Every structure is written in structure tokens, then in C-alpha cells.
PDB file of C-alpha atoms in Angstrom:
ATOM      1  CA  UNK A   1     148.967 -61.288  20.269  1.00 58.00           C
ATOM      2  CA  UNK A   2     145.321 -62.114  20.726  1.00 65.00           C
ATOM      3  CA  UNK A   3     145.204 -60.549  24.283  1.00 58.00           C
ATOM      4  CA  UNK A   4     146.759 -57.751  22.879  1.00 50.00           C
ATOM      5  CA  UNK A   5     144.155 -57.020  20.266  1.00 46.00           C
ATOM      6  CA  UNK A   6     141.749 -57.800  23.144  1.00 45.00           C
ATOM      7  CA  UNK A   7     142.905 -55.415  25.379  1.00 47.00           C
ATOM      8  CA  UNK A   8     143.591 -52.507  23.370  1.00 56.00           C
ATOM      9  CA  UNK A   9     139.588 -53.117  21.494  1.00 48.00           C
ATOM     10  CA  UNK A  10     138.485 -52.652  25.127  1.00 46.00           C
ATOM     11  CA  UNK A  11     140.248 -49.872  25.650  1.00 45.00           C
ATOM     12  CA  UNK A  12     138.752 -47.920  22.680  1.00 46.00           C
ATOM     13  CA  UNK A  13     135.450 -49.117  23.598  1.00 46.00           C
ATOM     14  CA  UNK A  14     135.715 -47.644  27.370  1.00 46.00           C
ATOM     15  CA  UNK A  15     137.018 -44.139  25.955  1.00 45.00           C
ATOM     16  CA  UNK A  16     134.000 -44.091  23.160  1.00 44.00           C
ATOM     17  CA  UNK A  17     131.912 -44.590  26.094  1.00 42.00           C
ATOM     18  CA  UNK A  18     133.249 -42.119  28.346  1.00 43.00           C
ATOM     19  CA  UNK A  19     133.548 -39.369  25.437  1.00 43.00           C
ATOM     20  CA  UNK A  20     129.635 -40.065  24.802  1.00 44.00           C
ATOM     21  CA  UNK A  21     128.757 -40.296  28.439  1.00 44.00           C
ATOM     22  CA  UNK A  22     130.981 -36.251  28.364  1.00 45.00           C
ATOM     23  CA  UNK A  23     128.642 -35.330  25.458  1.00 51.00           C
ATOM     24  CA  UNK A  24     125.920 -35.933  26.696  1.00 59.00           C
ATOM     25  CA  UNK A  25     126.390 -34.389  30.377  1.00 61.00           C
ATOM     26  CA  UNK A  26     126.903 -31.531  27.827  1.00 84.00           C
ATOM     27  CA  UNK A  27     123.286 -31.873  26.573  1.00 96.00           C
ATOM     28  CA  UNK A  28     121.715 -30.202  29.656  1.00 97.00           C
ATOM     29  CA  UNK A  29     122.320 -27.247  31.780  1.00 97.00           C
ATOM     30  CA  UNK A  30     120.781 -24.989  34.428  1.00 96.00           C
ATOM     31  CA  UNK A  31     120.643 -21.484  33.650  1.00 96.00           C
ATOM     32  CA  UNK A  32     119.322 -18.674  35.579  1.00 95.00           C
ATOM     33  CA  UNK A  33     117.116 -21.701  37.187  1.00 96.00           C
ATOM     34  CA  UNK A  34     115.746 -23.056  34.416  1.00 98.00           C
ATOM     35  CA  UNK A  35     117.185 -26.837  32.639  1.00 98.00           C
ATOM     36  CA  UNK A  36     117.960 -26.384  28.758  1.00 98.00           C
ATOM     37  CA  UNK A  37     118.832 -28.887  26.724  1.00 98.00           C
ATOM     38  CA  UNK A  38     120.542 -29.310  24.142  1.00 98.00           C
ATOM     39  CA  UNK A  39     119.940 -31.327  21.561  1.00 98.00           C
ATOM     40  CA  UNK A  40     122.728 -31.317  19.103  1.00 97.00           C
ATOM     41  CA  UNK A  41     124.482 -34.637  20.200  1.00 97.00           C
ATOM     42  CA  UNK A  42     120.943 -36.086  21.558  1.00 97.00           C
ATOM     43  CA  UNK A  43     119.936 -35.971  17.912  1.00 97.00           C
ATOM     44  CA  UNK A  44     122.508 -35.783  16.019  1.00 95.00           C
ATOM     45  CA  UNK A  45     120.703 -38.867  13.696  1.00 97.00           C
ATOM     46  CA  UNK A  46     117.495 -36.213  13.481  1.00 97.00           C
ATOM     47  CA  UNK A  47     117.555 -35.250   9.911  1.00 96.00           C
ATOM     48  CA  UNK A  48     115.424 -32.716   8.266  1.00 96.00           C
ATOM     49  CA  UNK A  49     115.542 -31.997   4.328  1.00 96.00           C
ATOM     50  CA  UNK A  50     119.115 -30.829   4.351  1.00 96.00           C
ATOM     51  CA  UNK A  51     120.280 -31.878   7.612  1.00 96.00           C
ATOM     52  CA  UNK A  52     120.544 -32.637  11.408  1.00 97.00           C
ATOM     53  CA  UNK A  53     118.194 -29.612  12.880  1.00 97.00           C
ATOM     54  CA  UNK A  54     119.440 -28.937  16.779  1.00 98.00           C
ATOM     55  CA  UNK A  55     117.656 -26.719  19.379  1.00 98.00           C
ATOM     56  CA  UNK A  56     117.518 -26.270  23.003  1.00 98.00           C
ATOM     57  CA  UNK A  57     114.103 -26.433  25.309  1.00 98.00           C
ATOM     58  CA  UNK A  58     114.541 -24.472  28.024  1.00 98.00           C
ATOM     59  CA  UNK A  59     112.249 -25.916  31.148  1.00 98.00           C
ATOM     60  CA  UNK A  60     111.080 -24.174  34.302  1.00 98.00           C
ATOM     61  CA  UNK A  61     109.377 -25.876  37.203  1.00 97.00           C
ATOM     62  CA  UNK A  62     108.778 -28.914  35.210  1.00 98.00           C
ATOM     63  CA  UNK A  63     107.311 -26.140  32.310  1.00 98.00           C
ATOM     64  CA  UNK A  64     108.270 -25.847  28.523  1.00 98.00           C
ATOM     65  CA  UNK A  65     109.341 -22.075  28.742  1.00 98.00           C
ATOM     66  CA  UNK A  66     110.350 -21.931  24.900  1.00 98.00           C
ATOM     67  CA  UNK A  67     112.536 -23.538  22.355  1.00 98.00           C
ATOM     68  CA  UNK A  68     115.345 -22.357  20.816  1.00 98.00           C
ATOM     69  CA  UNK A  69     116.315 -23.342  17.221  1.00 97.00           C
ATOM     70  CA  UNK A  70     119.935 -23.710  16.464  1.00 97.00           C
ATOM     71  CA  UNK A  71     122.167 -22.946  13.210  1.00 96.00           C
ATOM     72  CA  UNK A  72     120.852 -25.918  10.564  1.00 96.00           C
ATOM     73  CA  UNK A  73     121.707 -26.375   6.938  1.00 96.00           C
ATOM     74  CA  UNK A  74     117.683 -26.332   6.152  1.00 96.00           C
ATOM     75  CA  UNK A  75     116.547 -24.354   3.470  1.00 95.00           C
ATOM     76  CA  UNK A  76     115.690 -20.979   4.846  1.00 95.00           C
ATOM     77  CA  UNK A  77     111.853 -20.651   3.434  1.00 95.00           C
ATOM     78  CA  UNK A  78     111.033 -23.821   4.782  1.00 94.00           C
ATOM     79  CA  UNK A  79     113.036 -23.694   7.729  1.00 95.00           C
ATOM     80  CA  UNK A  80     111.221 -20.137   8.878  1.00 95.00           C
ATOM     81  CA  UNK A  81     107.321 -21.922   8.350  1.00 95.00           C
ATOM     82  CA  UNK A  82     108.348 -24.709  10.107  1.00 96.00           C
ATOM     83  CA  UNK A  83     110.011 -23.207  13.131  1.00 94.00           C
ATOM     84  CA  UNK A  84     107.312 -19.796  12.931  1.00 95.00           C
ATOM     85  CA  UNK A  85     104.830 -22.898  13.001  1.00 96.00           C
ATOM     86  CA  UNK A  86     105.770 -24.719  16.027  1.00 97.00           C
ATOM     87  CA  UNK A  87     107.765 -22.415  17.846  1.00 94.00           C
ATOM     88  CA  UNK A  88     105.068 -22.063  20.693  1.00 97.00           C
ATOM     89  CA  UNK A  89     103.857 -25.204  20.489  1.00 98.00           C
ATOM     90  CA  UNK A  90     104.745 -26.505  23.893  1.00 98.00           C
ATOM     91  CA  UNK A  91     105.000 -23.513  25.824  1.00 98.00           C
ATOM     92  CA  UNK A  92     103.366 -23.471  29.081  1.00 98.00           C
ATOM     93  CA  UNK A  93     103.087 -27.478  28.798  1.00 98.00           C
ATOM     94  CA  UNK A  94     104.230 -29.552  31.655  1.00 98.00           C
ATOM     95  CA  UNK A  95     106.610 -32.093  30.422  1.00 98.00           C
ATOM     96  CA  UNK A  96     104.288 -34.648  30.808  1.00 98.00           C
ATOM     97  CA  UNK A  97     101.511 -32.974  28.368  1.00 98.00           C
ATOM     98  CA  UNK A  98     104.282 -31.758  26.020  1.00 98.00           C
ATOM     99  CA  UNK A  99     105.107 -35.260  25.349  1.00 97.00           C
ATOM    100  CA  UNK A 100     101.678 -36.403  24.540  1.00 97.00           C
ATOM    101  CA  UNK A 101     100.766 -33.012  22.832  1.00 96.00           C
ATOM    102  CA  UNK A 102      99.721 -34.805  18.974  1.00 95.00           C
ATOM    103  CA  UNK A 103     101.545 -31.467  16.909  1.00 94.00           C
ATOM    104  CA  UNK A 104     100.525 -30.847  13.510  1.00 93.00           C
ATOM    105  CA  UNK A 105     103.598 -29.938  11.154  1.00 93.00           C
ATOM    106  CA  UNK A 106     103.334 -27.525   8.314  1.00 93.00           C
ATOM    107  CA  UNK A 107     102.045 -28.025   5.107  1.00 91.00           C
ATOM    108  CA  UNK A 108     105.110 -27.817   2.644  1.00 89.00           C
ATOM    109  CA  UNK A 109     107.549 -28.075   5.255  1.00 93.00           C
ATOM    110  CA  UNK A 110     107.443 -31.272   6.486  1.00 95.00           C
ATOM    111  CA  UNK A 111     111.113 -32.568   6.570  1.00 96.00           C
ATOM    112  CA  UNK A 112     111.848 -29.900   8.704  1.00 96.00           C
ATOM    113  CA  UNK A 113     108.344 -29.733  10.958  1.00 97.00           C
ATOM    114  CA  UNK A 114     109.336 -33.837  11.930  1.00 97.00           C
ATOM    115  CA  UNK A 115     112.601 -33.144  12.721  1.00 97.00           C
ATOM    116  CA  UNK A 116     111.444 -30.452  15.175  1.00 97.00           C
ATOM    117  CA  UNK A 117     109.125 -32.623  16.833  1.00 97.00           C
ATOM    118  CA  UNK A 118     111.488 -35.447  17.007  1.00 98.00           C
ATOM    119  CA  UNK A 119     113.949 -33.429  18.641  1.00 98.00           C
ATOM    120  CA  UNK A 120     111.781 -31.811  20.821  1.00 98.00           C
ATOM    121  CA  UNK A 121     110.365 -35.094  22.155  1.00 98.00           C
ATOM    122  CA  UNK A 122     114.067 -36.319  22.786  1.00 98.00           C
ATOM    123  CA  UNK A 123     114.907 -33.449  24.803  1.00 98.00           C
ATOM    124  CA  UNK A 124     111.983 -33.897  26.684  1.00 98.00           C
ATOM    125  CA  UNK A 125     113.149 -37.510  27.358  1.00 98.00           C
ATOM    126  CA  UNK A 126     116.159 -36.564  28.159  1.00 98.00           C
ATOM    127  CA  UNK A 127     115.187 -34.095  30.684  1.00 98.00           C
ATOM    128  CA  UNK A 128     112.803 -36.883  32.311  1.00 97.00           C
ATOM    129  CA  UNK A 129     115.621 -39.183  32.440  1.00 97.00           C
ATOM    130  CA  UNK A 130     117.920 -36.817  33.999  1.00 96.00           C
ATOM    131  CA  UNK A 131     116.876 -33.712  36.181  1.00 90.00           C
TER     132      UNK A 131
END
């Protein structure tokens, strides 16, 4: 009975790590020669004032070409100064100076300005870890 229990714990544990290695092949792409990622199961633990805030960064030649902010559960108001705030913020960066880049959030939105950042410094990682 023990070697049972054993065997079929192990087995859950090797398909929860295959379905998370499959997610997160999912969290990067090429398109039209440029790497995005994804980072909706990267950070899924990100949390802004209302909730988990995904985007993708879209790289180019080792470049931050522009982020992309995905559907959140943020409240709208602050949601638009934060992500009108730092929207640009590491275009044109190499992903090297992106990642030491210090960015200053917004004043009154600052749930939602750290969760950007966070996220976009995991991508980043990601995309270091993985091209």
C-alpha cells in the first residue's frame, strides 16, 4: 500500500512539472522576428490593487521594442496613469540596461506601477534565461 501511495505521489508530481514546464514554453514566442513574452503564467503571483496584471515585452535584437498590457481586473483610472506612465519606459533599452533602469512609479497608482515593473523585470529574466 505504501509503494502505491509512493508511486502514484510521483506520478502527480512529474505531470505538475511537465504541465508547468508546457506553460511556460508558452511564455515566449517569436513573431515577425522579434521574442515576446508573456507574462501571464511567469507572474501569475504579481498582484496589483485588484489583481495579477499580465503583459507581453516584445524584444528585437536584444532591444525592448514596447510592452503590451494585457486584460487586468485593476481599477481603470489607476490602471490608465500607471500604464500611460511607464508604457515607454524601456523602449529602445538593451535588456541589459532595461534591467538596471531604477523606474519611478506613479504617484497615486502605485499598486499597479510595482506590479508593472515586477513583471516587466521577470520577462526580461525570462528572456535572458531562454533566447
Amino acid at each position: 500500500m505504501i509503494k502505491k501511495t509512493m508511486l502514484i505521489g510521483a506520478a502527480a508530481v512529474v505531470a505538475a512539472t511537465m504541465m508547468m514546464s508546457a506553460d511556460n514554453k508558452k511564455a515566449m514566442v517569436k513573431e515577425n522576428g522579434a521574442y515576446v513574452v508573456n507574462t501571464t503564467e511567469l507572474a501569475k503571483d504579481v498582484i496589483g490593487y485588484e489583481g495579477p496584471t499580465p503583459l507581453k515585452v516584445y524584444i528585437r535584437k536584444n532591444k525592448v521594442e514596447k510592452i503590451e498590457f494585457l486584460q487586468n481586473d485593476e481599477t481603470p483610472k489607476y490602471w490608465q496613469a500607471a500604464s500611460k506612465h511607464l508604457q515607454n519606459a524601456w523602449d529602445g533599452k538593451t535588456v541589459k540596461e532595461a534591467k538596471e533602469l531604477k523606474v519611478d512609479g506613479r504617484t497615486g497608482a502605485t499598486y499597479s506601477s510595482d506590479a508593472i515593473k515586477e513583471n516587466v523585470k521577470r520577462a526580461l529574466d525570462y528572456y535572458e534565461k531562454n533566447k
